[in-house]
Backbone as JSON, one array per atom type, in Angstrom:
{
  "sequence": "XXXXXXXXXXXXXXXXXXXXXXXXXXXXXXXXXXXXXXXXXXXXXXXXXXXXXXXXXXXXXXXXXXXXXXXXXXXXXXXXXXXXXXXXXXXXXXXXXXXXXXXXXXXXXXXXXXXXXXXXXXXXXXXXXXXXXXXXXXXXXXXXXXXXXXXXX",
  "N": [[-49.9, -67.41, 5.53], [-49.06, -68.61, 7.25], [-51.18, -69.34, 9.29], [-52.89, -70.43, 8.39], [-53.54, -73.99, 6.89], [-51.33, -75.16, 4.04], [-52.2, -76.43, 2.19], [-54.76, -75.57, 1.82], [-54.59, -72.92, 0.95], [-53.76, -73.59, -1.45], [-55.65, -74.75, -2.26], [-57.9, -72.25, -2.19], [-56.76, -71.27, -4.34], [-56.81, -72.63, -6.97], [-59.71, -72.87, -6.91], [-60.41, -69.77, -7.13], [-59.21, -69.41, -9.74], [-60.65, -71.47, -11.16], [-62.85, -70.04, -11.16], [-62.98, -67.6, -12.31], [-61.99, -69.09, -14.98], [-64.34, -69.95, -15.7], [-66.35, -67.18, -15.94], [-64.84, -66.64, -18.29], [-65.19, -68.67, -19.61], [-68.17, -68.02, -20.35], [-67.8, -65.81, -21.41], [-67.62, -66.23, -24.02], [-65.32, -66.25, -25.06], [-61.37, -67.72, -25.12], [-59.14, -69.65, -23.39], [-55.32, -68.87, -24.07], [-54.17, -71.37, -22.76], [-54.25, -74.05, -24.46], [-55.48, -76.62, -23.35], [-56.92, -78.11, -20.69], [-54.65, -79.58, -18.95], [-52.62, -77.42, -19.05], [-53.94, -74.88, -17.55], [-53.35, -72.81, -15.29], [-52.68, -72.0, -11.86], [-52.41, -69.4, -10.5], [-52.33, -67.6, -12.66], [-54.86, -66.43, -15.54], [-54.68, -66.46, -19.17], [-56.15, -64.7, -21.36], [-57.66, -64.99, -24.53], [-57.8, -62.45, -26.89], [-60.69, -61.56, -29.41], [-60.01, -61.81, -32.57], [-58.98, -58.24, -34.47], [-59.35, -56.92, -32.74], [-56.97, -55.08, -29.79], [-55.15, -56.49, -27.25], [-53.77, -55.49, -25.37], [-55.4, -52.87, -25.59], [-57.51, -53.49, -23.98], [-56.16, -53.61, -21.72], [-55.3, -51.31, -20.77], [-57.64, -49.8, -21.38], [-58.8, -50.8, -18.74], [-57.09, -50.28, -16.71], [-57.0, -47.52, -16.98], [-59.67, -46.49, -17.11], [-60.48, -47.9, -14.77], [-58.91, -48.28, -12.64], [-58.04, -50.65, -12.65], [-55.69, -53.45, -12.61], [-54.79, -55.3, -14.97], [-53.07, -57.66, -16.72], [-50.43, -57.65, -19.88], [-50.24, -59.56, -22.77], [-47.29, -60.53, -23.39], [-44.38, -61.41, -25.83], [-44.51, -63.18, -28.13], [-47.38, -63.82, -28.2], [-47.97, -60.78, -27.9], [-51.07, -58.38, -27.66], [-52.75, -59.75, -28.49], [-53.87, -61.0, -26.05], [-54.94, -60.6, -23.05], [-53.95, -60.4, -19.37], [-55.33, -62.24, -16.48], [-54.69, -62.14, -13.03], [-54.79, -64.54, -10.32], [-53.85, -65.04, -8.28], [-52.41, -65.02, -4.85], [-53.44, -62.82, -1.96], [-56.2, -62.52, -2.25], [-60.09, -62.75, -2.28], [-63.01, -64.17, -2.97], [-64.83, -62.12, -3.61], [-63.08, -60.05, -4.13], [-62.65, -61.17, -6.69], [-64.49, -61.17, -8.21], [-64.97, -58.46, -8.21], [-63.15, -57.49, -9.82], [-63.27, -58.72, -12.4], [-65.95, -57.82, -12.99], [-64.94, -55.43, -13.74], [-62.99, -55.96, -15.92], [-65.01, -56.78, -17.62], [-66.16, -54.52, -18.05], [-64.31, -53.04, -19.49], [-63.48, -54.93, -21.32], [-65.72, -53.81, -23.29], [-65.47, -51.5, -23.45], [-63.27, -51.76, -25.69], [-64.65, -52.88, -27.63], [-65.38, -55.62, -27.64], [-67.47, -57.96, -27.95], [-69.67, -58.63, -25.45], [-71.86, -59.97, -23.13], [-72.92, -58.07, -20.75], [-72.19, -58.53, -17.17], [-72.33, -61.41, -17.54], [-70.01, -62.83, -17.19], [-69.54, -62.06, -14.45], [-71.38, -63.14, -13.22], [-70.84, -66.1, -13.95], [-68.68, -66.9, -13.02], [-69.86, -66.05, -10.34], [-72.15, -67.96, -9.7], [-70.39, -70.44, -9.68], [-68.07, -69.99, -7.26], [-70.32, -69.95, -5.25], [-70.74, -72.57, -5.16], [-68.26, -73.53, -3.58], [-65.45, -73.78, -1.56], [-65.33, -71.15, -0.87], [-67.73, -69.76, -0.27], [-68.15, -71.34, 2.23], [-70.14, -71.96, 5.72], [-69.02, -69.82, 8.01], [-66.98, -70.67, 10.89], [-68.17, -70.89, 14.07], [-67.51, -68.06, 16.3], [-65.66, -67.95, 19.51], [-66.7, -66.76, 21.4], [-69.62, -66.84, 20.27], [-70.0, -69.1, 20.09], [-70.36, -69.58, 23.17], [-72.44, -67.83, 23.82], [-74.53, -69.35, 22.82], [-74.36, -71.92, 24.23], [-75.03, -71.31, 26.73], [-77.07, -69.28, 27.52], [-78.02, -67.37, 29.49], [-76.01, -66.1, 30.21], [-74.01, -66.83, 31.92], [-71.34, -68.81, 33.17], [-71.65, -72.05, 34.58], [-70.45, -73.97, 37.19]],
  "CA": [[-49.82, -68.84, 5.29], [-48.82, -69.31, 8.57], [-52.24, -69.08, 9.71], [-53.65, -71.62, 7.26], [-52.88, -74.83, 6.24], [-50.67, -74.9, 2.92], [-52.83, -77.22, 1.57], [-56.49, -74.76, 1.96], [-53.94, -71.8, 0.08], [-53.74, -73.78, -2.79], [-56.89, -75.01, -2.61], [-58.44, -71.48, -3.01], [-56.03, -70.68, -5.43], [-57.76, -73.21, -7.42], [-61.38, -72.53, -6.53], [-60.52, -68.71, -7.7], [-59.07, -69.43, -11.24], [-61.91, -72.16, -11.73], [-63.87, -69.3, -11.09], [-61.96, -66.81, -13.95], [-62.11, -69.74, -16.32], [-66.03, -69.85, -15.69], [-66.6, -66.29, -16.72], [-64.12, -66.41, -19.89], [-66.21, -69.62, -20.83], [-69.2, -67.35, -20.59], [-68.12, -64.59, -22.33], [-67.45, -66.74, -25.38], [-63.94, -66.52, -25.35], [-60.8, -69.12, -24.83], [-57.64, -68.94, -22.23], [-54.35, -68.98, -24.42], [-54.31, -72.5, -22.72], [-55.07, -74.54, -25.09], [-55.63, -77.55, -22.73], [-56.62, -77.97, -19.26], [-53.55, -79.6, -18.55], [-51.77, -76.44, -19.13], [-53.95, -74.07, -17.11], [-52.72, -72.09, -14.31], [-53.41, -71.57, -10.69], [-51.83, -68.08, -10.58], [-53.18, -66.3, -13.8], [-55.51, -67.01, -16.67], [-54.19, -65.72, -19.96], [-57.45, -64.57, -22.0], [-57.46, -64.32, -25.77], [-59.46, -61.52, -26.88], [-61.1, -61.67, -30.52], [-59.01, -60.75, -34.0], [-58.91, -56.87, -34.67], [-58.95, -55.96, -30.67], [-55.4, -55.39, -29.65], [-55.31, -57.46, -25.8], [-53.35, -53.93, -24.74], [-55.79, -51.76, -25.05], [-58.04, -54.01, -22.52], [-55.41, -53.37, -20.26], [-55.02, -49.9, -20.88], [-58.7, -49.08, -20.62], [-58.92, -51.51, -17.9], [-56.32, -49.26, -15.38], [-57.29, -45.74, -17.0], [-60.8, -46.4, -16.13], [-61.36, -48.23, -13.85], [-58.11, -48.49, -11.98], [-57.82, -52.32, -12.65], [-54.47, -53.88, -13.05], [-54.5, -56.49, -16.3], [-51.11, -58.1, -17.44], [-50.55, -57.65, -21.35], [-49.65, -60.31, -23.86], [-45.85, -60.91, -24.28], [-43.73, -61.73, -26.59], [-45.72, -63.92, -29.29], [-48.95, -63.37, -27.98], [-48.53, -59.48, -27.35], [-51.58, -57.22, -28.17], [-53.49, -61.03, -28.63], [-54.69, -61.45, -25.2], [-54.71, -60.14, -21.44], [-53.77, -61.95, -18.19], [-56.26, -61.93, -14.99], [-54.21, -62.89, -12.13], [-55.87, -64.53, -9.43], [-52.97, -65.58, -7.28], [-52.13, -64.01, -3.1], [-54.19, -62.57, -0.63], [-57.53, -62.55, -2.84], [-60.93, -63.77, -2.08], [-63.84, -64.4, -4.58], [-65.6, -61.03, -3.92], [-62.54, -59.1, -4.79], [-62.11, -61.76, -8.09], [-65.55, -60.79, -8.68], [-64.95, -57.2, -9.07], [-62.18, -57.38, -10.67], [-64.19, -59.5, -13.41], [-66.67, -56.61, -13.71], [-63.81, -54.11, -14.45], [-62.3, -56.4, -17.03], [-66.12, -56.72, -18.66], [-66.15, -52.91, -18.83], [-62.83, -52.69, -20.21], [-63.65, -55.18, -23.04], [-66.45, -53.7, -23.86], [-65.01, -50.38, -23.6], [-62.72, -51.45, -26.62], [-65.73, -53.28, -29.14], [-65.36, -56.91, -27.44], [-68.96, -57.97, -27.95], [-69.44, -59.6, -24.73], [-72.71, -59.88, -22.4], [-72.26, -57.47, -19.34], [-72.32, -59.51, -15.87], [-72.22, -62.66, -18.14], [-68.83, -63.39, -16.73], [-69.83, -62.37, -13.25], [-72.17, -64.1, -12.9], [-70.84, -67.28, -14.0], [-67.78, -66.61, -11.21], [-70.36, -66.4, -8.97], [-72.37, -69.25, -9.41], [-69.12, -71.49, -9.33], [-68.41, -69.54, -6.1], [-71.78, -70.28, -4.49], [-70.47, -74.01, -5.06], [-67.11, -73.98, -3.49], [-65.03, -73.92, -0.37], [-65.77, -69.84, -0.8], [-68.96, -69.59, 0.58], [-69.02, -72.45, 3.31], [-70.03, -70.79, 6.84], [-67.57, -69.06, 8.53], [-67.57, -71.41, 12.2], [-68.56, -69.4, 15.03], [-66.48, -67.34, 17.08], [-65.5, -68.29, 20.92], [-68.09, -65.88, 21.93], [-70.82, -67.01, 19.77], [-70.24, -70.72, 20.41], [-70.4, -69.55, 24.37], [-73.41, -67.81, 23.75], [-75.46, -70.84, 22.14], [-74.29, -72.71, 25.5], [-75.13, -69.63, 27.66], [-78.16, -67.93, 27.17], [-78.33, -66.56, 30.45], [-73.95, -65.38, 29.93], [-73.12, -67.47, 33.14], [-71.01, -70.34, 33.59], [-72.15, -72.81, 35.91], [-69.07, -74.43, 37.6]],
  "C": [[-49.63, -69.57, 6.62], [-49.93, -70.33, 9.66], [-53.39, -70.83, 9.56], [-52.7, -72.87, 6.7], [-52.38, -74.77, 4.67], [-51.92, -75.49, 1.76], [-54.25, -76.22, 0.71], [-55.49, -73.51, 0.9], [-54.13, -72.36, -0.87], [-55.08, -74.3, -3.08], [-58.0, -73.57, -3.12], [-57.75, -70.96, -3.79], [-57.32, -71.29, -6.9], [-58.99, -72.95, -7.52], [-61.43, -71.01, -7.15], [-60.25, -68.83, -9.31], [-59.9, -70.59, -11.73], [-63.24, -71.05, -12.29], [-63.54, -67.97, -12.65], [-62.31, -67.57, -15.08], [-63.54, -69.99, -16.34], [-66.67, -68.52, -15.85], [-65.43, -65.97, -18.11], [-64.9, -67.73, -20.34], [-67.41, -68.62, -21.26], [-69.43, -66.11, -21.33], [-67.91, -64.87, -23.95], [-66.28, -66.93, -25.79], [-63.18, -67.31, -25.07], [-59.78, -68.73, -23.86], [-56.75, -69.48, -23.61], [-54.44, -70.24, -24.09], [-54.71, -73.24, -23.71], [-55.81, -76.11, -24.47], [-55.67, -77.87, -21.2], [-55.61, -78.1, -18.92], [-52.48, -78.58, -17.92], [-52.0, -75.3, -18.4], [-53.0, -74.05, -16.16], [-53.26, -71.45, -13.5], [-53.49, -69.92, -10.56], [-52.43, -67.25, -11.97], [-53.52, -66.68, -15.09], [-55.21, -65.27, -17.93], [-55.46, -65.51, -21.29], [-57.29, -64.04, -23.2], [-58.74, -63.5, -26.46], [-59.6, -62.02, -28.8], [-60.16, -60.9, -32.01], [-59.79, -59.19, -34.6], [-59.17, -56.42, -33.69], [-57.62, -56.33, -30.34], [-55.56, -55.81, -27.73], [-54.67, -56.02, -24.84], [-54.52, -53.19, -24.41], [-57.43, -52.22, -24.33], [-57.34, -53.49, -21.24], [-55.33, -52.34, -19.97], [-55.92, -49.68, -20.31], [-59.12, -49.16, -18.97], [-58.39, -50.31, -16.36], [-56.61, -47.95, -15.85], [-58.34, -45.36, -16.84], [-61.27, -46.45, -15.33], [-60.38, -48.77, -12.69], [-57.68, -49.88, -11.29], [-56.36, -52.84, -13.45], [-54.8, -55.27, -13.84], [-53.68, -56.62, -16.46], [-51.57, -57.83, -18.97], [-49.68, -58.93, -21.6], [-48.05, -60.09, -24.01], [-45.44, -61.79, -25.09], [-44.76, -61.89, -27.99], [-47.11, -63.86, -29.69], [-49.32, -61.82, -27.74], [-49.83, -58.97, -28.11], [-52.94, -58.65, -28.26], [-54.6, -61.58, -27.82], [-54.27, -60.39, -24.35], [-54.89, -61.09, -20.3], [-54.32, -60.79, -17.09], [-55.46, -62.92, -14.07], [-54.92, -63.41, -10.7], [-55.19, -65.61, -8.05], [-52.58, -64.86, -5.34], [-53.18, -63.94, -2.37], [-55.28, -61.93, -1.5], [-58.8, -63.45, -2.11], [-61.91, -63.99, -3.33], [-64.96, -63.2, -4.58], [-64.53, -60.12, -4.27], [-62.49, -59.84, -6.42], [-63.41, -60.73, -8.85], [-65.73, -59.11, -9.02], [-64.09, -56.86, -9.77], [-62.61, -58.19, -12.06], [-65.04, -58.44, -14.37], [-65.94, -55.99, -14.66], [-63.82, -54.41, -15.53], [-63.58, -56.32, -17.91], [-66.39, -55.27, -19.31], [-65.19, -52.67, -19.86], [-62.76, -53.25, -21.67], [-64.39, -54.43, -24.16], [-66.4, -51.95, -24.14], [-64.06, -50.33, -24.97], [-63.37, -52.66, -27.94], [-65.37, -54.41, -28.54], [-67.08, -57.17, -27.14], [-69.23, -59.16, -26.4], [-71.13, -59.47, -23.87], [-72.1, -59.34, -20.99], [-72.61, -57.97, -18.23], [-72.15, -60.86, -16.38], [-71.19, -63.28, -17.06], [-68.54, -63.84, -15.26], [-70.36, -63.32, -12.72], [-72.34, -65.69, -13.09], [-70.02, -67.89, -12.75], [-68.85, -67.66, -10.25], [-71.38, -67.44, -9.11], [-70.96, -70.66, -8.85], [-68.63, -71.01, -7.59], [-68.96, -70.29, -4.73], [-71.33, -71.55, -4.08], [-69.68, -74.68, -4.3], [-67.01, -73.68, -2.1], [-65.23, -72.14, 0.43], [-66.58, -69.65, -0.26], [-69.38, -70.47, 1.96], [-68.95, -71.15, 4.44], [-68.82, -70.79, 7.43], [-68.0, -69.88, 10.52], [-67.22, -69.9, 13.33], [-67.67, -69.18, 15.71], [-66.32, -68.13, 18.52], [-66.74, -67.85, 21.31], [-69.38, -66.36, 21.6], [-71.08, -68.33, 20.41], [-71.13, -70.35, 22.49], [-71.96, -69.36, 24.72], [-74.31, -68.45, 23.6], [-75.27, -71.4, 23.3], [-74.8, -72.36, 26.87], [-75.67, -69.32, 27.7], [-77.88, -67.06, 28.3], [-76.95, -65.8, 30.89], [-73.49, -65.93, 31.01], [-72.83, -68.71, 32.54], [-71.21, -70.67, 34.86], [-71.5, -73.31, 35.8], [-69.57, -75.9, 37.98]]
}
């Protein structure tokens, strides 16, 4: 954080769980949220479909494919699963961690379209503060000024 302004942290916080809630629109399903208002930067709570228990997403999720899912507490246990998309993430790890979770549903009868989800991510992605170019290095800039690698005094 030190590094980065506070401001740009929360900004891709944001820009990553936009991106979460743009493959759970796509896979047909809802966040626990019931109202934007209420989302959450830090972790989208995904309700899976009645007669799939939201556990054994999570289960398959880390015994396959060595993907950490939160489970449903309390009220909601067994109901849903939480994708956290909070810390030192970017939007190509969200993005495989997306996959996983599509295997994982579909590993326990969640009728879902496979990449659907990804691929909505990553359009939203494509859009955001995620993909702008990366400004050039010292070196590079020097180079562009430089062809010939001297400074002329």
């Amino acid at each position: 954080i030190r590094d980065r302004r506070l401001h740009r942290v929360f900004e891709r916080h944001q820009v990553l769980a936009d991106g979460v809630r743009a493959a759970v629109k796509a896979w047909g399903l809802r966040l626990c949220a019931k109202e934007p208002k209420w989302y959450s930067n830090t972790v989208s709570a995904i309700m899976v479909p009645p007669g799939i228990d939201g556990a054994d997403v999570v289960d398959s999720a880390f015994r396959r494919y060595n993907l950490a899912l939160g489970a449903g507490l309390s009220k909601v246990a067994g109901k849903l699963f939480r994708f956290g998309h909070l810390g030192d993430l970017n939007d190509l790890m969200v993005l495989g961690a997306l996959a996983g979770a599509e295997m994982a549903m579909r590993d326990v009868g969640i009728d879902i379209a496979m990449g659907s989800g990804v691929a909505a991510a990553q359009a939203h992605f494509r859009k955001t503060i995620m993909a702008k170019e990366k400004p050039p290095t010292e070196e590079e800039r020097f180079a562009e000024t430089h062809p010939e690698g001297v400074v002329h005094a």
